[in-house]
Coordinates of C-alpha atoms and ligand atoms in Angstrom, one line a residue:
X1 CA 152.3 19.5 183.5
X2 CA 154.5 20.2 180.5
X3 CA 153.4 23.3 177.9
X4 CA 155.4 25.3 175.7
X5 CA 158.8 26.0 177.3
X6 CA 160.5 29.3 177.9
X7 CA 163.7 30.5 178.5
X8 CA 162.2 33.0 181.1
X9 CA 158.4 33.2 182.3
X10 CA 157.5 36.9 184.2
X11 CA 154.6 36.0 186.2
X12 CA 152.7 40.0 186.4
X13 CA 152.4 42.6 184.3
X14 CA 151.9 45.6 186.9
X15 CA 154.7 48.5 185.9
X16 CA 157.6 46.2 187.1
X17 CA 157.0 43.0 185.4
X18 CA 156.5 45.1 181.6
X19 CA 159.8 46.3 182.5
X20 CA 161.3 43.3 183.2
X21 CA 159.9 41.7 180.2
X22 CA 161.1 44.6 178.1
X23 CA 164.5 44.5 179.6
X24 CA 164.6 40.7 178.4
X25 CA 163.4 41.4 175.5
X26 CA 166.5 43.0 174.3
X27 CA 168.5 39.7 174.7
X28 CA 168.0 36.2 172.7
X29 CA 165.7 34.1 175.0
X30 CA 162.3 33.2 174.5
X31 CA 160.4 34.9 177.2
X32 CA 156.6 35.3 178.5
X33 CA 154.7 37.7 180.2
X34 CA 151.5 35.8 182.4
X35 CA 149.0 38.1 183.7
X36 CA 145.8 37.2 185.7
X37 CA 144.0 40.1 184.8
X38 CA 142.4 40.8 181.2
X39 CA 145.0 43.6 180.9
X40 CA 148.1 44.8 182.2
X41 CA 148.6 47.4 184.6
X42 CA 145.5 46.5 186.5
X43 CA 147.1 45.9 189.9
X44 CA 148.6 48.3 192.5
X45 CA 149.8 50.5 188.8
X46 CA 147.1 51.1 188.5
X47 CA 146.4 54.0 190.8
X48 CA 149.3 56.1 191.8
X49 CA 150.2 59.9 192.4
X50 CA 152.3 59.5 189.0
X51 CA 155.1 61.2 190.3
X52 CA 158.8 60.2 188.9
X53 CA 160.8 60.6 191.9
X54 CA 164.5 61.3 191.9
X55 CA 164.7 58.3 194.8
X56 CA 165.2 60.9 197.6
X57 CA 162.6 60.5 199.1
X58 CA 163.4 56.8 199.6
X59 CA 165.7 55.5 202.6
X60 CA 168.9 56.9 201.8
X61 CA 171.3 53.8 201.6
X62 CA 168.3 51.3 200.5
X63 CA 168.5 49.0 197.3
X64 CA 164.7 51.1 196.8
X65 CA 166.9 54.3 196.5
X66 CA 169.6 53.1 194.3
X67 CA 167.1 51.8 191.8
X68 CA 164.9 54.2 191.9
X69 CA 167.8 57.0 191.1
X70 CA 168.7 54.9 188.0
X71 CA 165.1 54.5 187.2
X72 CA 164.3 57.8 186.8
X73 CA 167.5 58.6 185.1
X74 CA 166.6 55.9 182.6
X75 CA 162.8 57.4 182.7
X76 CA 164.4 60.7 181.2
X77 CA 166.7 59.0 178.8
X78 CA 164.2 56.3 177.5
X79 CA 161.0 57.4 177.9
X80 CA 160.7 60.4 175.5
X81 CA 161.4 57.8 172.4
X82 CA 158.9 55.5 173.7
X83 CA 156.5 58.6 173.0
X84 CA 155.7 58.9 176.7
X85 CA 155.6 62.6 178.2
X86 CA 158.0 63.7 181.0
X87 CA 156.9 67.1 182.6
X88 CA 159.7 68.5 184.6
X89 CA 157.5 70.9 187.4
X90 CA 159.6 70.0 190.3
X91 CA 158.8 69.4 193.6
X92 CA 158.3 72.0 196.9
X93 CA 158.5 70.1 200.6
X94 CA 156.7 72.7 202.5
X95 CA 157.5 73.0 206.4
X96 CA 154.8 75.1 207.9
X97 CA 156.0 75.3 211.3
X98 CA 159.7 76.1 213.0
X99 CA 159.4 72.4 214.0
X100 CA 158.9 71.6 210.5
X101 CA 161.2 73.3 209.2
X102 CA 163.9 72.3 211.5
X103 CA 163.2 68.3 210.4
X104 CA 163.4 70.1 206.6
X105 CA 166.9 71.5 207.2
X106 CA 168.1 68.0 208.4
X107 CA 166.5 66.3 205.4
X108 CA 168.0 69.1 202.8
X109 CA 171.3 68.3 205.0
X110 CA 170.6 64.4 204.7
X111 CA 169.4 64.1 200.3
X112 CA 172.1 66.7 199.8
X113 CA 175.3 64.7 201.1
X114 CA 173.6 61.8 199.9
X115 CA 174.1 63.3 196.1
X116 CA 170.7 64.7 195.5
X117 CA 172.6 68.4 194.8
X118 CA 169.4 70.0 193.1
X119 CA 167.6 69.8 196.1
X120 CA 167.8 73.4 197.3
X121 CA 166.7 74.6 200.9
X122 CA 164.3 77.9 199.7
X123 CA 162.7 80.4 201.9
X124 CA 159.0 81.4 202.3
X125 CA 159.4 84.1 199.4
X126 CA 160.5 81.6 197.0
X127 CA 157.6 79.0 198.2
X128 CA 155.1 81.9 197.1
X129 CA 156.9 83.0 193.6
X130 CA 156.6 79.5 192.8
X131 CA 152.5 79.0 194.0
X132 CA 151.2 82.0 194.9
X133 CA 147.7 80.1 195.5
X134 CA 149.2 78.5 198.5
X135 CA 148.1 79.0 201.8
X136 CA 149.2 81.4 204.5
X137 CA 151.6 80.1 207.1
X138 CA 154.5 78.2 205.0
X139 CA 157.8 78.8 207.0
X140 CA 160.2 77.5 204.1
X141 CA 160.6 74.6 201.6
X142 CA 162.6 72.3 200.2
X143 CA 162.7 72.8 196.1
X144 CA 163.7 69.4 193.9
X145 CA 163.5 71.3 190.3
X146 CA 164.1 67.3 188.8
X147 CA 160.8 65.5 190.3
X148 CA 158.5 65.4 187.4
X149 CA 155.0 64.0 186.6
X150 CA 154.1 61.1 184.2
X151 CA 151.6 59.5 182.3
X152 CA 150.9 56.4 184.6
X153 CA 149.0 54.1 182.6
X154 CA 150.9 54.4 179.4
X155 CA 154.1 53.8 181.0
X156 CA 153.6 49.9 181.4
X157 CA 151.7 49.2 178.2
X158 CA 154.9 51.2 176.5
X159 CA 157.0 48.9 177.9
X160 CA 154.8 45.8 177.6
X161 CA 154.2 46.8 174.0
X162 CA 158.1 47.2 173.3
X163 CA 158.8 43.7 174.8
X164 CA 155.3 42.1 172.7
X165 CA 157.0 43.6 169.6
X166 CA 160.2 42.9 170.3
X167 CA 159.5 38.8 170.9
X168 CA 158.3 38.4 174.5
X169 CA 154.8 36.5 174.4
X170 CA 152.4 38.0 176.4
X171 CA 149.4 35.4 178.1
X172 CA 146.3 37.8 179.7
X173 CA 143.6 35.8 181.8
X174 CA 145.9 33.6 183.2
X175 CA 145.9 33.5 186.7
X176 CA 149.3 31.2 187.8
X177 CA 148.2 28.8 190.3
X178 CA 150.7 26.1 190.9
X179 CA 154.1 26.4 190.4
X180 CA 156.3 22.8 190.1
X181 CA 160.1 22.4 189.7
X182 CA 160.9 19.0 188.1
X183 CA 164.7 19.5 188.4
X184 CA 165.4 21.2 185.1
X185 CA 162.1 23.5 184.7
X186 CA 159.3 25.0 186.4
X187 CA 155.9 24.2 185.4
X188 CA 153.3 27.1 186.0
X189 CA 149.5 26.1 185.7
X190 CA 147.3 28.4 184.3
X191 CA 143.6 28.4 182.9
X192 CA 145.4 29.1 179.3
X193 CA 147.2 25.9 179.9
X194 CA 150.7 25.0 181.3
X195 CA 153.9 27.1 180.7
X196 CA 157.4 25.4 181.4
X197 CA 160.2 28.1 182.2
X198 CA 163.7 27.9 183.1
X199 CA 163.2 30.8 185.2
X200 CA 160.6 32.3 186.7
X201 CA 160.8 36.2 188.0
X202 CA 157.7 36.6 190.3
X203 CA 156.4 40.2 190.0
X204 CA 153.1 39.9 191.3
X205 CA 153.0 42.9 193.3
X206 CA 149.6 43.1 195.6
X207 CA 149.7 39.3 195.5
X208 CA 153.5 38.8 195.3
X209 CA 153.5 36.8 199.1
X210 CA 151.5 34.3 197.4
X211 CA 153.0 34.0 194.4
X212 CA 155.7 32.7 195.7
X213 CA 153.9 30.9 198.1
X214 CA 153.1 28.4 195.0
X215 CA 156.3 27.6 194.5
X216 CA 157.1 27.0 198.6
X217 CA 158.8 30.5 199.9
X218 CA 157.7 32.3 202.4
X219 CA 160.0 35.4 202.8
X220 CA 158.0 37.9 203.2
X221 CA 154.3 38.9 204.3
X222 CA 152.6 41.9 201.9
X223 CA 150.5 44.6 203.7
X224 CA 148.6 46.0 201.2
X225 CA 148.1 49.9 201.8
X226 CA 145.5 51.8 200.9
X227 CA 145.7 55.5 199.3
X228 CA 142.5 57.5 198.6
X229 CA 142.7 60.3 195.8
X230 CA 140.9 63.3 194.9
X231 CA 141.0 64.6 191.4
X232 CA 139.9 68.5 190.0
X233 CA 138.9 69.7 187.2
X234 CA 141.1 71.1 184.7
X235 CA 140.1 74.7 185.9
X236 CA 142.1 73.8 189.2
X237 CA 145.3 73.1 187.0
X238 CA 145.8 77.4 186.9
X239 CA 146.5 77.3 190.7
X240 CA 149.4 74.6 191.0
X241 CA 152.6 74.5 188.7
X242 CA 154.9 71.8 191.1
X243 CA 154.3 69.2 193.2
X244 CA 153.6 70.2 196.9
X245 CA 154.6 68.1 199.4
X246 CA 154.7 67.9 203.4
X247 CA 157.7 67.1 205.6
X248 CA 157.5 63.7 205.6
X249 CA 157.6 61.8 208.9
X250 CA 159.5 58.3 208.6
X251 CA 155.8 56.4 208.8
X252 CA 154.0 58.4 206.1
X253 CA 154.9 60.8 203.7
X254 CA 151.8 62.4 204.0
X255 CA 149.2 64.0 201.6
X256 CA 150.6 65.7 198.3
X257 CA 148.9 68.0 195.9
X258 CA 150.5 67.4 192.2
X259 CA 149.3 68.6 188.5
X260 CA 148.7 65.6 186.2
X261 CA 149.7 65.6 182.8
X262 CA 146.2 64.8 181.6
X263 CA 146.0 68.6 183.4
X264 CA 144.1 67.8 186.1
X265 CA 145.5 68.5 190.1
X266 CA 145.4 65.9 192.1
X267 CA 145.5 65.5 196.2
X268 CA 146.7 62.1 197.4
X269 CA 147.4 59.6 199.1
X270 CA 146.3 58.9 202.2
X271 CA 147.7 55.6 204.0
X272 CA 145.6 52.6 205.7
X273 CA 147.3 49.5 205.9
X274 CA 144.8 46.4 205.0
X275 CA 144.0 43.0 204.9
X276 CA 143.0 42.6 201.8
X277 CA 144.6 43.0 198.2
X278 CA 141.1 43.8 196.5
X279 CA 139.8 46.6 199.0
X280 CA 140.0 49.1 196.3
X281 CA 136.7 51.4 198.1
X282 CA 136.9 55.1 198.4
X283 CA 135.7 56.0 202.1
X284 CA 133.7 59.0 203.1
X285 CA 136.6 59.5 205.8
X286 CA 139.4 59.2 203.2
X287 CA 137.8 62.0 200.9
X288 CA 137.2 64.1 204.2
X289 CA 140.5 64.1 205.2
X290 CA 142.0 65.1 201.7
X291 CA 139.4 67.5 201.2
X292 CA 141.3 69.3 204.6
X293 CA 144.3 68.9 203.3
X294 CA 143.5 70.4 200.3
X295 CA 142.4 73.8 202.1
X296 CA 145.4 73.9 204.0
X297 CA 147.9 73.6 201.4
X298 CA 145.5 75.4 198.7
X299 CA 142.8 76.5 200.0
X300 CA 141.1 78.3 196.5
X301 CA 141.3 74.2 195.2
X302 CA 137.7 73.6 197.1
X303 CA 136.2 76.1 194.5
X304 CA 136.7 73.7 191.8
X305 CA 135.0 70.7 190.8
X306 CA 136.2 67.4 192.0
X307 CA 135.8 65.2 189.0
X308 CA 136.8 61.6 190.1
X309 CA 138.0 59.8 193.1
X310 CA 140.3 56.5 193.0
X311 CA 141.9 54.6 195.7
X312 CA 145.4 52.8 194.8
X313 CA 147.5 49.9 196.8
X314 CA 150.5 49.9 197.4
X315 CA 151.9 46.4 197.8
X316 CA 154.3 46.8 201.2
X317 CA 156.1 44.2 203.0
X318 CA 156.5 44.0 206.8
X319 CA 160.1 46.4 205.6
X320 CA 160.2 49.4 204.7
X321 CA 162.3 48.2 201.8
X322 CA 162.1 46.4 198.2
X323 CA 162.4 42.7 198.9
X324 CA 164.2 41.5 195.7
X325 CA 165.6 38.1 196.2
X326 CA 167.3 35.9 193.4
X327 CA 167.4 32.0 194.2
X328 CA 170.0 30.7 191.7
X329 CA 170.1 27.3 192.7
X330 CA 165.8 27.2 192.3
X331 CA 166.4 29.5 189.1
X332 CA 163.2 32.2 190.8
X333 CA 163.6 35.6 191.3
X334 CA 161.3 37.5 193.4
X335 CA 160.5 41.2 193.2
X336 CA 158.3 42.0 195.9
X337 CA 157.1 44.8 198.3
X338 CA 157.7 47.7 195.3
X339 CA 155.9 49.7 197.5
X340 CA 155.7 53.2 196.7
X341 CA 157.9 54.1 193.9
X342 CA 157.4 51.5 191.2
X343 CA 156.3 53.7 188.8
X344 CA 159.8 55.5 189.5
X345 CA 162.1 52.6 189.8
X346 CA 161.2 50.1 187.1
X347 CA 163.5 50.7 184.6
X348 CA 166.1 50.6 187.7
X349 CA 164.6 47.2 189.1
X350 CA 164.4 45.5 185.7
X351 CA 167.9 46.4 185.0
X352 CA 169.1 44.5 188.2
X353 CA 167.0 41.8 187.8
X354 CA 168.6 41.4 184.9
X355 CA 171.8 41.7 186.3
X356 CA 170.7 38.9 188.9
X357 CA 169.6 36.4 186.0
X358 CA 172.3 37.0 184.0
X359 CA 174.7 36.0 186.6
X360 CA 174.5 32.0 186.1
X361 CA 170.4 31.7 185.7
X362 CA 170.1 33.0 181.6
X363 CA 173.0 33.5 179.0
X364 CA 173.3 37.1 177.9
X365 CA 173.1 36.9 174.6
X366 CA 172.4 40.6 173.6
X367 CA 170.2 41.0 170.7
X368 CA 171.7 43.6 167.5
X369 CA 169.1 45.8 166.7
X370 CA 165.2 46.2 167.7
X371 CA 162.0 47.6 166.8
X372 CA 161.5 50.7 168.4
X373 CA 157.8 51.4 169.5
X374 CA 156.1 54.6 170.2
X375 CA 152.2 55.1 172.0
X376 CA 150.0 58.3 171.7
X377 CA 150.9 61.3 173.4
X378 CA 148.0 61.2 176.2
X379 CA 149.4 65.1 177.4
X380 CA 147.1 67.5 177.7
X381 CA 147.4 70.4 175.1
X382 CA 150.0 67.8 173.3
X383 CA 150.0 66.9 169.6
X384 CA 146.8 64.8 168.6
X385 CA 145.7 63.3 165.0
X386 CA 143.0 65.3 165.2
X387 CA 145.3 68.4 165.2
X388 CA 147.2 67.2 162.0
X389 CA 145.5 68.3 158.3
X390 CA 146.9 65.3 156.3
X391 CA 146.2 62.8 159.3
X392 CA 142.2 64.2 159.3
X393 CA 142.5 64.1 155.7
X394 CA 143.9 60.8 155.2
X395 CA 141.6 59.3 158.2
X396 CA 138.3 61.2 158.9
X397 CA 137.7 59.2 162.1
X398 CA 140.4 60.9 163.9
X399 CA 137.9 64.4 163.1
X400 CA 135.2 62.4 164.7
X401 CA 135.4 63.1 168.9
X402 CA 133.8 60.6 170.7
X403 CA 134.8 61.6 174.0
X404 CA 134.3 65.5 174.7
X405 CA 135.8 66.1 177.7
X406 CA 139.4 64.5 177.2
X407 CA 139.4 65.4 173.1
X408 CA 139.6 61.5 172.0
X409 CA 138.6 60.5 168.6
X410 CA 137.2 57.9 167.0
X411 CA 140.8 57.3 165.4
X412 CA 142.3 57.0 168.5
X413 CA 140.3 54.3 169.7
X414 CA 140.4 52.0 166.7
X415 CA 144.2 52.6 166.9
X416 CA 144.8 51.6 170.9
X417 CA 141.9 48.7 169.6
X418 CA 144.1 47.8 166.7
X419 CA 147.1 47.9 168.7
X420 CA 149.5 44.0 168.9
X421 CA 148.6 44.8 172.6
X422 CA 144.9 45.6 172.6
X423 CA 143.2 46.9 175.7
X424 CA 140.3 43.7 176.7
X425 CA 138.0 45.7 179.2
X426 CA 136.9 49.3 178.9
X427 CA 138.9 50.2 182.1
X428 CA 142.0 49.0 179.9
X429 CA 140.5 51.2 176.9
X430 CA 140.1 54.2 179.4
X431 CA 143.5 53.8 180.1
X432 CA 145.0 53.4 176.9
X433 CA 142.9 56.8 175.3
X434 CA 142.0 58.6 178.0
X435 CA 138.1 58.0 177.1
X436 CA 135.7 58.6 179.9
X437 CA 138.4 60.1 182.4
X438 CA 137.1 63.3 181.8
X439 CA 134.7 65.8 183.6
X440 CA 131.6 63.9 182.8
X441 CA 133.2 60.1 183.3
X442 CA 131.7 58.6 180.5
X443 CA 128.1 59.7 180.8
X444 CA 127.7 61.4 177.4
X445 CA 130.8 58.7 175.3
X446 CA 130.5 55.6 177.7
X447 CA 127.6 53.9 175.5
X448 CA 129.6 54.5 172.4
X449 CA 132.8 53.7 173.6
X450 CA 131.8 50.0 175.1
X451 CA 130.2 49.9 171.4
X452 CA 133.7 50.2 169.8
X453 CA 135.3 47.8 172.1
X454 CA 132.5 45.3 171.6
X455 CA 132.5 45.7 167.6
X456 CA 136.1 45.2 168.2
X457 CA 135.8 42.1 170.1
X458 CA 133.5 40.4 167.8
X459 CA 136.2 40.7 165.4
X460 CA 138.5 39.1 167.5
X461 CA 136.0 36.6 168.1
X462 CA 135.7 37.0 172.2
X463 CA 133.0 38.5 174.3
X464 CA 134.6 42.3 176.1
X465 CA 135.0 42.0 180.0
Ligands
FAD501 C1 148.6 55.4 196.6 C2 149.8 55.2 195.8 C3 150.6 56.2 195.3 C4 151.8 55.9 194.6 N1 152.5 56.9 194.1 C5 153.6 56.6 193.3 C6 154.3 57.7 192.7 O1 153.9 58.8 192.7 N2 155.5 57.3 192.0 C7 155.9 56.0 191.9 O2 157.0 55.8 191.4 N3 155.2 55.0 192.5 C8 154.1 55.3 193.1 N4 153.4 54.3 193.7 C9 153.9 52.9 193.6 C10 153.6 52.2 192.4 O3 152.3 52.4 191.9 C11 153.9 50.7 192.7 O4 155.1 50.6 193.3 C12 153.8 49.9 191.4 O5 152.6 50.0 190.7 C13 154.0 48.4 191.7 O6 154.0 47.7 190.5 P1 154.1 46.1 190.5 O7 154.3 45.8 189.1 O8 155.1 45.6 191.5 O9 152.7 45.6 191.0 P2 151.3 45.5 190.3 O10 151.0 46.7 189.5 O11 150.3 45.1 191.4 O12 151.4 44.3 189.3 C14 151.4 43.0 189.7 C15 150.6 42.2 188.7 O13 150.7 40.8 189.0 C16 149.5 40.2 188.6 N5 149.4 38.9 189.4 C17 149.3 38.7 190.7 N6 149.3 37.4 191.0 C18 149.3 36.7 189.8 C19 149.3 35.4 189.4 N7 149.2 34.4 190.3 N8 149.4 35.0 188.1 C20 149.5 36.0 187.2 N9 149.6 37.3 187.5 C21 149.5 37.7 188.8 C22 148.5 41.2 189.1 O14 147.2 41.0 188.5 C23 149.1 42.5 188.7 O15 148.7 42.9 187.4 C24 152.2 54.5 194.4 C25 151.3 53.5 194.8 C26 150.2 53.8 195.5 C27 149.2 52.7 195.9

């Protein structure tokens, strides 16, 4: 096998590996990005509570905590110039027994020495000022005012698209199945072809085990969990303002109910551990269970509609830890078992992966200036084109609404088609606009927006998946 040669190849583009691409994107290598799927983000990314956690809610102590602390500090410095939205509603851990609220007190005692000052011990008065909806029977809380929500399928493509423009190659529909180290270089076969790579960071998340399988370690065993979500309609958004959490036990953090910044609530996850990477069904037992925990943490939630239901997978090891391993003298990096705050931690991990390669595996050669990149606002009751006079004017496809429910134009999908990082499927497109993720899923705008995406693809002379 030979194939063009990089200075780095990032084998998945879930969350972690866009940021690791990005990351490397800002120093003089030539680097890839290899995804299986048709798009990126398609993994365990792409179904998550979309919460940007502070870390403390991770094992105090733990590499996850550390990087997940710095993650969402970069989060708030970065994100709002990639045009990605931060909504700051904070976070209430409700204890709704003494029991409870005995294990919250030694929590509040535990975040809090542990540098997570915010965090403020509140009592059941406050807990109602903040959500009066809630229901009877809270005892006392724990209030985070710096947990915040954010857009979750945006996030990677903003940093994939930063790293595409800014010189990493990006290679979709290329599953890596063998990996060979002749002595100087590994050789990754894909269906695309070959790729040769002086190093080769293995972010395959839900398959990450046999990722690295391919190139003969055996570290660590992922055990894929499943979590089932409900989603209401926009009218539920009125009841809930913060995120509302349970006392978590050291197992499970338990069922949440959080506002989405497409202004929807959502109630999520549960946990299943499974076999199998690809067991992406909602069960009739999973939507049971969250539709009681919905009525007993808001119980006026059931009177709204429920408009979609997704399950996610979060790619755990047999630790309840990140299992990021650098092998200098193989020149492979594994980042594994980023199991439930990767949306939180990239921008943490990718900085100490690079950190890791830099030490002996790459030179770190710092690039002077580069392009900065900014995708659409996707916030609900944010700026649109459509809102803008001399946009409308200048374009009248961003006046014509294609999809009702979530306000997208025509505009807005020939700009995330036109895009150097075009969505390939009409999940990716749905993703990307926010297209048939409203109220009526694509009943009334689905036939016209597969139209679009086929028209586009003809262009681009391949079929749509
Ligand atoms: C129910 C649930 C709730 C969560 N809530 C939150 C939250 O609120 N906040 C938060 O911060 N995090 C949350 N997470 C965690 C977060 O979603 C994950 O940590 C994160 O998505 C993991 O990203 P990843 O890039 O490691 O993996 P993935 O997104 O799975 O990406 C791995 C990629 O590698 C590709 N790949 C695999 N094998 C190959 C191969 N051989 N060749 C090429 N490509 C390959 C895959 O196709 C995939 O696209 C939650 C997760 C779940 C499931």
């Amino acid at each position: 096998m030979t194939g063009e040669r990089y200075d780095v190849a990032i084998i998945g583009a879930g969350v972690v590996g866009c940021a690791i691409a990005r990351e490397f994107s800002r120093y003089r290598l030539r680097a890839i990005l290899i995804e299986a799927l048709s798009d990126l983000g398609g993994g365990a990314s792409k179904g998550n509570s979309a919460i940007l956690s502070t870390g403390s809610d991770t094992p105090i102590g733990s590499l996850e905590c550390r990087l997940v602390t710095r993650g969402h500090e970069r989060y708030r410095a970065e994100a709002p110039g990639l045009g990605l939205p931060i909504l700051s509603v904070g976070s209430l851990t409700v204890a709704w027994n003494e029991a409870e609220a005995a294990a919250l007190a030694r929590m509040h005692a535990e975040i809090a020495s542990a540098g997570f000052r915010s965090a403020e011990l509140v009592d059941r008065e406050a807990v109602y000022r903040r959500v009066p909806a809630l229901a009877p029977g809270a005892v006392a809380a724990v209030w985070e005012p710096e947990e915040a929500i954010v857009d979750p399928f945006s996030t990677p493509y903003a940093y994939a698209l930063d790293a595409v423009v800014n010189g990493v190659a990006f290679r979709a529909s290329s599953p890596v199945t063998a990996a060979l180290h002749d002595g100087e270089a590994w050789h990754l076969a894909t269906p695309q072809g070959p790729v040769a790579a002086g190093l080769v960071v293995n972010c395959g998340g839900l398959w990450g085990d046999r990722v690295d399988a391919l190139a003969g370690f055996a570290d660590f065993t992922i055990r894929p969990r499943r979590g089932e979500f409900l989603v209401f309609d926009k009218s539920a958004r009125q009841l809930l303002d913060v995120v509302l959490k349970p006392v978590p036990t050291p197992q499970y953090r338990g069922v949440l109910a959080a506002p989405t910044v497409f202004g929807n609530v959502l109630v999520g996850p549960t946990a299943e551990d499974v076999d199998d990477p690809d067991d992406w069904r909602v069960t009739g037992a999973g939507l049971d269970r969250l539709r009681r925990a919905a009525r007993a943490m808001l119980p006026a939630l059931l009177e709204h509609e429920v408009t979609a239901t997704y399950c996610g997978l979060r790619p755990a090891s047999e630790r309840p830890e990140y299992r990021i391993v650098a092998r200098p003298d193989r020149r492979w990096i594994t980042v594994g078992g980023i199991r439930s705050t990767g949306l939180s931690g990239a921008l943490g991990i990718a900085e100490h992966v690079a950190g890791l390669a830099f030490d002996g595996m790459l030179p770190a050669e710092r690039k002077a200036e580069t392009i900065p990149v900014r995708v659409p606002s996707l916030l609900e009751g944010g700026a649109r084109p459509w809102m803008d006079a001399a946009r409308l004017a200048a374009d009248p496809a961003y006046g014509e609404i294609v999809c009702h429910c979530e306000g997208v134009s025509l505009g807005e999908i020939r700009d995330a088609l036109a895009s150097p990082l075009p969505p390939r499927s009409l999940k990716a497109l749905r993703r990307r606009t926010r297209a048939m993720f409203g109220r009526c899923q694509g009943f009334f705008c689905g036939a016209r927006v597969l139209a679009e995406l086929e028209r586009h693809a003809r262009r681009a002379g391949r079929a749509a998946q």
